[in-house]
Short mmCIF file of C-alpha atoms and ligand atoms in Angstrom, two decimals:
data_model
loop_
_atom_site.label_atom_id
_atom_site.label_comp_id
_atom_site.label_asym_id
_atom_site.label_seq_id
_atom_site.Cartn_x
_atom_site.Cartn_y
_atom_site.Cartn_z
CA UNK O 1 0.00 0.00 0.00
CA UNK O 2 1.43 3.40 -0.95
CA UNK O 3 1.11 6.00 1.78
CA UNK O 4 -0.28 9.08 0.07
CA UNK O 5 -2.72 10.57 2.56
CA UNK O 6 -1.25 11.30 5.94
CA UNK O 7 -3.04 12.52 9.06
CA UNK O 8 -1.03 14.27 11.76
CA UNK O 9 -2.71 14.75 15.11
CA UNK O 10 -1.22 17.72 16.95
CA UNK O 11 0.33 20.81 15.36
CA UNK O 12 2.80 21.70 18.11
CA UNK O 13 6.57 21.63 17.80
CA UNK O 14 6.71 17.99 16.68
CA UNK O 15 3.38 17.71 14.81
CA UNK O 16 3.99 20.78 12.65
CA UNK O 17 7.47 19.48 11.77
CA UNK O 18 6.10 16.04 10.86
CA UNK O 19 3.35 17.62 8.74
CA UNK O 20 5.95 19.75 6.98
CA UNK O 21 8.32 16.88 6.08
CA UNK O 22 5.42 14.67 4.93
CA UNK O 23 4.05 17.41 2.66
CA UNK O 24 7.55 18.12 1.34
CA UNK O 25 7.83 14.41 0.50
CA UNK O 26 4.72 14.71 -1.72
CA UNK O 27 2.03 13.42 0.66
CA UNK O 28 -1.37 15.03 1.13
CA UNK O 29 -1.41 15.97 4.79
CA UNK O 30 -4.26 16.78 7.14
CA UNK O 31 -3.09 18.19 10.44
CA UNK O 32 -5.42 18.58 13.39
CA UNK O 33 -5.28 20.74 16.50
CA UNK O 34 -7.83 21.04 19.28
CA UNK O 35 -8.56 24.74 18.74
CA UNK O 36 -8.39 27.15 15.77
CA UNK O 37 -5.92 29.29 17.76
CA UNK O 38 -3.46 26.42 18.32
CA UNK O 39 -3.85 25.32 14.71
CA UNK O 40 -3.08 28.84 13.51
CA UNK O 41 0.01 29.01 15.76
CA UNK O 42 1.33 25.65 14.49
CA UNK O 43 0.74 26.49 10.83
CA UNK O 44 2.43 29.86 11.31
CA UNK O 45 5.58 28.18 12.60
CA UNK O 46 5.43 25.72 9.68
CA UNK O 47 5.11 28.66 7.24
CA UNK O 48 8.07 30.35 8.91
CA UNK O 49 10.18 27.22 8.42
CA UNK O 50 9.18 26.96 4.75
CA UNK O 51 9.88 30.69 4.25
CA UNK O 52 13.35 30.17 5.75
CA UNK O 53 14.03 27.39 3.23
CA UNK O 54 12.87 29.63 0.37
CA UNK O 55 15.07 32.52 1.61
CA UNK O 56 18.09 30.19 1.74
CA UNK O 57 17.36 28.97 -1.78
CA UNK O 58 16.88 25.37 -0.60
CA UNK O 59 13.23 25.34 -1.71
CA UNK O 60 11.99 27.19 -4.83
CA UNK O 61 9.00 29.37 -3.95
CA UNK O 62 6.82 27.49 -6.48
CA UNK O 63 7.62 24.23 -4.63
CA UNK O 64 6.76 25.92 -1.34
CA UNK O 65 3.34 26.81 -2.77
CA UNK O 66 2.80 23.19 -3.83
CA UNK O 67 3.86 21.92 -0.40
CA UNK O 68 1.43 24.36 1.20
CA UNK O 69 -1.37 23.28 -1.19
CA UNK O 70 -0.89 19.67 0.00
CA UNK O 71 -1.39 20.72 3.63
CA UNK O 72 -4.79 21.13 5.24
CA UNK O 73 -5.43 22.18 8.81
CA UNK O 74 -8.52 21.09 10.74
CA UNK O 75 -9.98 20.83 14.22
CA UNK O 76 -12.20 17.94 13.16
CA UNK O 77 -10.93 14.36 13.53
CA UNK O 78 -13.53 13.11 11.03
CA UNK O 79 -11.34 14.57 8.28
CA UNK O 80 -8.93 11.67 8.87
CA UNK O 81 -11.37 9.18 7.39
CA UNK O 82 -9.47 8.87 4.07
CA UNK O 83 -5.97 8.65 5.55
CA UNK O 84 -3.61 5.77 4.73
CA UNK O 85 -1.51 6.59 7.77
CA UNK O 86 -2.15 8.59 10.94
CA UNK O 87 0.61 9.76 13.25
CA UNK O 88 -0.13 11.21 16.65
CA UNK O 89 2.00 13.91 18.29
CA UNK O 90 -0.29 15.17 21.05
CA UNK O 91 0.38 15.74 24.75
CA UNK O 92 2.19 12.83 26.47
CA UNK O 93 -0.76 11.85 28.65
CA UNK O 94 -2.13 8.35 28.36
CA UNK O 95 -5.81 9.27 29.00
CA UNK O 96 -5.64 11.84 26.18
CA UNK O 97 -4.04 9.26 23.87
CA UNK O 98 -6.68 6.69 24.83
CA UNK O 99 -9.50 9.07 23.94
CA UNK O 100 -7.86 9.95 20.63
CA UNK O 101 -7.08 6.40 19.48
CA UNK O 102 -10.51 5.12 20.49
CA UNK O 103 -12.13 7.83 18.35
CA UNK O 104 -9.76 7.41 15.39
CA UNK O 105 -10.22 3.64 15.38
CA UNK O 106 -13.91 4.24 14.62
CA UNK O 107 -13.29 6.98 12.04
CA UNK O 108 -10.50 5.39 9.95
CA UNK O 109 -10.86 2.35 7.69
CA UNK O 110 -9.43 -0.97 8.86
CA UNK O 111 -6.35 -0.70 6.64
CA UNK O 112 -5.20 2.69 7.97
CA UNK O 113 -1.91 2.36 9.83
CA UNK O 114 -1.60 4.14 13.17
CA UNK O 115 1.64 5.42 14.72
CA UNK O 116 2.52 7.40 17.81
CA UNK O 117 5.41 9.84 18.06
CA UNK O 118 5.58 9.24 21.81
CA UNK O 119 9.04 9.41 23.35
CA UNK O 120 8.31 7.26 26.37
CA UNK O 121 4.80 5.84 26.65
CA UNK O 122 4.18 2.21 25.74
CA UNK O 123 3.24 1.70 22.09
CA UNK O 124 1.72 -1.68 22.99
CA UNK O 125 -0.57 -0.10 25.57
CA UNK O 126 -1.73 2.50 23.05
CA UNK O 127 -2.36 -0.21 20.44
CA UNK O 128 -4.78 -1.88 22.85
CA UNK O 129 -7.01 1.22 22.67
CA UNK O 130 -7.77 0.14 19.08
CA UNK O 131 -8.90 -2.98 17.24
CA UNK O 132 -5.76 -2.94 15.05
CA UNK O 133 -2.86 -4.17 17.15
CA UNK O 134 -1.18 -5.47 13.98
CA UNK O 135 -1.35 -2.06 12.25
CA UNK O 136 -0.05 0.02 15.15
CA UNK O 137 3.55 1.10 15.78
CA UNK O 138 5.79 3.93 16.92
CA UNK O 139 7.48 6.55 14.76
CA UNK O 140 9.67 8.79 16.88
CA UNK O 141 11.04 11.99 15.36
CA UNK O 142 13.56 14.44 16.83
CA UNK O 143 13.40 18.16 17.43
CA UNK O 144 13.66 20.14 15.15
CA UNK O 145 11.96 17.59 12.89
CA UNK O 146 12.85 19.18 9.52
CA UNK O 147 16.53 19.28 10.50
CA UNK O 148 17.23 16.10 12.48
CA UNK O 149 17.99 13.25 10.11
CA UNK O 150 16.85 10.36 12.30
CA UNK O 151 13.57 8.61 12.89
CA UNK O 152 13.09 5.59 15.14
CA UNK O 153 10.47 3.11 13.91
CA UNK O 154 9.18 0.96 16.75
CA UNK O 155 7.42 -2.38 16.50
CA UNK O 156 5.47 -4.10 19.22
CA UNK O 157 5.21 -7.88 19.54
CA UNK O 158 1.88 -7.58 17.68
CA UNK O 159 2.93 -5.31 14.77
CA UNK O 160 2.61 -7.02 11.39
CA UNK O 161 6.17 -7.23 9.91
CA UNK O 162 4.81 -5.98 6.55
CA UNK O 163 3.38 -2.88 8.24
CA UNK O 164 6.70 -2.34 10.01
CA UNK O 165 8.58 -2.52 6.67
CA UNK O 166 6.07 -0.15 5.10
CA UNK O 167 6.66 2.51 7.73
CA UNK O 168 10.43 2.01 7.57
CA UNK O 169 10.13 2.72 3.81
CA UNK O 170 7.89 5.72 4.54
CA UNK O 171 10.52 7.13 6.94
CA UNK O 172 13.09 6.87 4.14
CA UNK O 173 10.65 8.61 1.75
CA UNK O 174 10.58 11.51 4.24
CA UNK O 175 14.35 11.79 3.77
CA UNK O 176 15.18 10.35 7.19
CA UNK O 177 17.64 7.69 8.20
CA UNK O 178 15.52 5.03 9.84
CA UNK O 179 16.55 2.91 12.79
CA UNK O 180 14.44 -0.08 13.76
CA UNK O 181 13.71 -0.79 17.37
CA UNK O 182 11.21 -2.47 19.66
CA UNK O 183 8.77 -1.22 22.26
CA UNK O 184 11.09 -0.73 25.24
CA UNK O 185 10.67 2.57 27.07
CA UNK O 186 13.03 5.22 25.67
CA UNK O 187 13.73 3.17 22.51
CA UNK O 188 17.35 3.81 21.44
CA UNK O 189 17.98 7.54 21.63
CA UNK O 190 16.28 8.44 24.90
CA UNK O 191 17.64 5.32 26.59
CA UNK O 192 21.12 6.75 26.01
CA UNK O 193 20.36 10.47 25.98
CA UNK O 194 18.20 10.82 29.11
CA UNK O 195 20.77 9.38 31.61
CA UNK O 196 23.41 11.64 30.00
CA UNK O 197 21.23 14.75 30.43
CA UNK O 198 20.36 13.78 34.02
CA UNK O 199 24.06 13.23 34.77
CA UNK O 200 24.83 16.73 33.56
CA UNK O 201 22.30 18.09 36.10
CA UNK O 202 23.82 15.87 38.81
CA UNK O 203 27.30 17.22 37.93
CA UNK O 204 25.98 20.77 38.30
CA UNK O 205 24.26 19.90 41.58
CA UNK O 206 27.45 18.35 42.97
CA UNK O 207 29.47 21.47 42.13
CA UNK O 208 31.62 19.76 39.50
CA UNK O 209 31.45 22.88 37.27
CA UNK O 210 29.27 25.79 36.21
CA UNK O 211 26.44 25.63 33.66
CA UNK O 212 28.62 27.19 31.00
CA UNK O 213 31.65 24.98 31.67
CA UNK O 214 29.59 21.76 31.61
CA UNK O 215 28.10 22.80 28.26
CA UNK O 216 31.42 23.90 26.80
CA UNK O 217 33.02 20.62 27.87
CA UNK O 218 30.67 18.48 25.80
CA UNK O 219 30.43 20.97 22.94
CA UNK O 220 34.12 21.60 22.51
CA UNK O 221 35.55 18.43 24.03
CA UNK O 222 33.23 15.98 22.29
CA UNK O 223 31.93 17.92 19.29
CA UNK O 224 28.27 17.90 20.32
CA UNK O 225 26.23 20.65 18.62
CA UNK O 226 24.84 21.74 22.00
CA UNK O 227 25.99 21.17 25.57
CA UNK O 228 23.66 18.98 27.71
CA UNK O 229 22.17 21.86 29.73
CA UNK O 230 21.47 23.89 26.58
CA UNK O 231 19.90 20.76 25.10
CA UNK O 232 17.75 20.32 28.21
CA UNK O 233 16.53 23.91 27.80
CA UNK O 234 15.87 23.17 24.09
CA UNK O 235 13.94 19.92 24.66
CA UNK O 236 12.13 21.30 27.73
CA UNK O 237 12.89 20.48 31.36
CA UNK O 238 9.29 19.42 31.94
CA UNK O 239 9.45 17.02 28.97
CA UNK O 240 12.73 15.49 30.15
CA UNK O 241 11.49 15.24 33.75
CA UNK O 242 8.36 13.52 32.52
CA UNK O 243 10.31 11.06 30.33
CA UNK O 244 12.77 10.29 33.15
CA UNK O 245 9.90 9.48 35.53
CA UNK O 246 8.38 7.05 33.03
CA UNK O 247 11.77 5.43 32.41
CA UNK O 248 12.49 5.15 36.13
CA UNK O 249 9.08 3.64 36.68
CA UNK O 250 9.76 1.06 33.96
CA UNK O 251 13.35 0.08 34.79
CA UNK O 252 13.75 1.10 38.47
CA UNK O 253 17.33 2.11 37.72
CA UNK O 254 19.01 5.07 39.40
CA UNK O 255 20.41 6.41 36.13
CA UNK O 256 16.86 7.28 35.04
CA UNK O 257 15.92 8.99 38.33
CA UNK O 258 15.39 12.72 38.14
CA UNK O 259 17.90 14.77 40.17
CA UNK O 260 16.22 17.01 42.79
CA UNK O 261 17.40 20.19 41.03
CA UNK O 262 15.57 19.22 37.82
CA UNK O 263 12.37 18.60 39.78
CA UNK O 264 12.70 21.95 41.61
CA UNK O 265 13.21 23.82 38.33
CA UNK O 266 10.15 22.17 36.79
CA UNK O 267 8.10 22.99 39.91
CA UNK O 268 9.20 26.63 39.56
CA UNK O 269 8.12 26.61 35.89
CA UNK O 270 11.71 27.12 34.66
CA UNK O 271 11.13 24.74 31.78
CA UNK O 272 13.81 26.02 29.45
CA UNK O 273 13.82 28.10 26.29
CA UNK O 274 10.03 28.04 25.79
CA UNK O 275 9.55 29.41 29.35
CA UNK O 276 12.25 32.07 28.94
CA UNK O 277 14.30 30.47 31.71
CA UNK O 278 15.94 27.15 32.46
CA UNK O 279 19.66 26.65 32.95
CA UNK O 280 19.95 29.90 30.99
CA UNK O 281 17.99 33.14 30.98
CA UNK O 282 16.53 33.84 27.53
CA UNK O 283 15.50 37.48 28.07
CA UNK O 284 17.69 38.07 25.01
CA UNK O 285 17.12 34.81 23.04
CA UNK O 286 20.15 35.46 20.84
CA UNK O 287 22.40 35.71 23.92
CA UNK O 288 21.30 33.21 26.61
CA UNK O 289 22.82 34.00 30.01
CA UNK O 290 23.91 31.04 32.18
CA UNK O 291 22.30 31.07 35.63
CA UNK O 292 23.84 30.40 39.03
CA UNK O 293 21.59 27.59 40.31
CA UNK O 294 23.49 25.94 43.14
N1 LIG K 301 13.26 24.41 12.73
C1 LIG K 301 13.71 24.24 11.47
N2 LIG K 301 15.01 24.46 11.11
C2 LIG K 301 15.85 24.88 12.07
C3 LIG K 301 15.45 25.09 13.41
C4 LIG K 301 14.07 24.83 13.72
N3 LIG K 301 13.61 24.97 14.96
N4 LIG K 301 16.52 25.49 14.13
C5 LIG K 301 17.56 25.53 13.28
N5 LIG K 301 17.17 25.16 12.04
C6 LIG K 301 18.01 25.03 10.85
C7 LIG K 301 18.65 26.34 10.45
O1 LIG K 301 17.83 27.05 9.54
C8 LIG K 301 19.95 25.86 9.78
O2 LIG K 301 19.69 25.42 8.47
P1 LIG K 301 20.86 25.48 7.31
O3 LIG K 301 22.00 24.66 7.81
O4 LIG K 301 20.19 24.89 6.10
O5 LIG K 301 21.18 26.93 7.19
C9 LIG K 301 20.34 24.63 10.58
O6 LIG K 301 19.13 24.18 11.22
C10 LIG K 301 21.39 24.94 11.62
O7 LIG K 301 20.86 25.99 12.42
P2 LIG K 301 21.75 27.16 13.06
O8 LIG K 301 22.95 27.40 12.19
O9 LIG K 301 20.86 28.31 13.37
O10 LIG K 301 22.18 26.60 14.49
P3 LIG K 301 22.99 25.31 14.85
O11 LIG K 301 24.06 25.04 13.87
O12 LIG K 301 23.29 25.45 16.29
O13 LIG K 301 21.92 24.14 14.69
C11 LIG K 301 20.44 22.64 15.76
C12 LIG K 301 20.75 24.11 15.42
C13 LIG K 301 20.15 21.89 14.46
C14 LIG K 301 19.20 22.65 16.62
C15 LIG K 301 21.71 22.03 16.45
O14 LIG K 301 22.10 22.85 17.52
C16 LIG K 301 21.47 20.64 16.97
O15 LIG K 301 21.54 19.67 16.23
N6 LIG K 301 21.19 20.53 18.29
C17 LIG K 301 20.90 19.26 18.93
C18 LIG K 301 19.44 18.96 18.73
C19 LIG K 301 19.06 17.63 19.31
O16 LIG K 301 19.84 16.93 19.93
N7 LIG K 301 17.79 17.28 19.08
C20 LIG K 301 17.24 16.05 19.60
C21 LIG K 301 16.61 16.31 20.91
S1 LIG K 301 15.98 14.85 21.64
C22 LIG K 301 14.46 14.67 20.99
O17 LIG K 301 13.97 15.46 20.21
C23 LIG K 301 13.71 13.45 21.42
C24 LIG K 301 12.62 13.75 22.39
O18 LIG K 301 11.94 12.56 22.62
C25 LIG K 301 13.12 14.30 23.70
#
């Protein structure tokens, strides 16, 4: 089955990026948000990204117009009824996912493949909210979606191998390098990345070095594009805290346990770049100022 009509649920940071890359790959994309305001915000950021590509000369403006013509925004889930593939990138709350998948299972034909972009919730558990365990899998993108070259495709014990191969091929069609993995919390990237990020917070807490020196160490000593504390601010402290709690709950291993400082910062609402404050102060976004936190 060729995947031509794609539904994306959620037009936030991840959903708008997924919608963009799918439309750029030639798919007809319907993207849904819960309110017209949120939809407008997501589509504006998508338009900004496309405009940036046009300005840089990476995307001819006529191609941009065609990409845009293939994209349709909606607040109505019923518009997913003709989709070959639906990917969900909504809030990481299981009750919200349950409600969504139960509704979509009734709206979409039997052959529609379902995927979640979850970073930490169980794909198998989500599949049980539907009558299509064999046509349900994970497809985990990275932020910023149009830039990061990787996608993890995740099978459960019940995913039909043909469906798995189809979505691996679809990931390649989107221009991504696909890695195959199974439904174990954190998959590949977050299993390795989350303990590293948490260790950076522990190092700060223990007075090993300042925010800036920890970041410079990994940036300049190991060639990472961002230091771990900058990356935490970029991903969101709340998101990382949430993922670490799910991983700790699953594996009961100390390396996944959130350090107290991370929890305190989340409680204070210092969730990183999007909140204007995390390990850095973003009053001037072009010149983040490291904070003294210990
Ligand atoms: N959306 C679209 N494009 C963007 C962008 C965004 N938000 N931010 C940057 N870009 C583009 C720029 O236009 C530029 O494109 P060009 O090379 O064609 O000119 C390119 O990315 C590089 O941008 P900049 O030169 O402005 O800045 P950097 O060189 O610092 O790159 C970065 C920015 C790509 C974000 C880089 O710092 C990076 O790779 N950081 C690490 C990001 C990362 O690790 N992401 C994964 C997080 S984990 C995750 O998502 C999983 C989840 O489950 C937690």
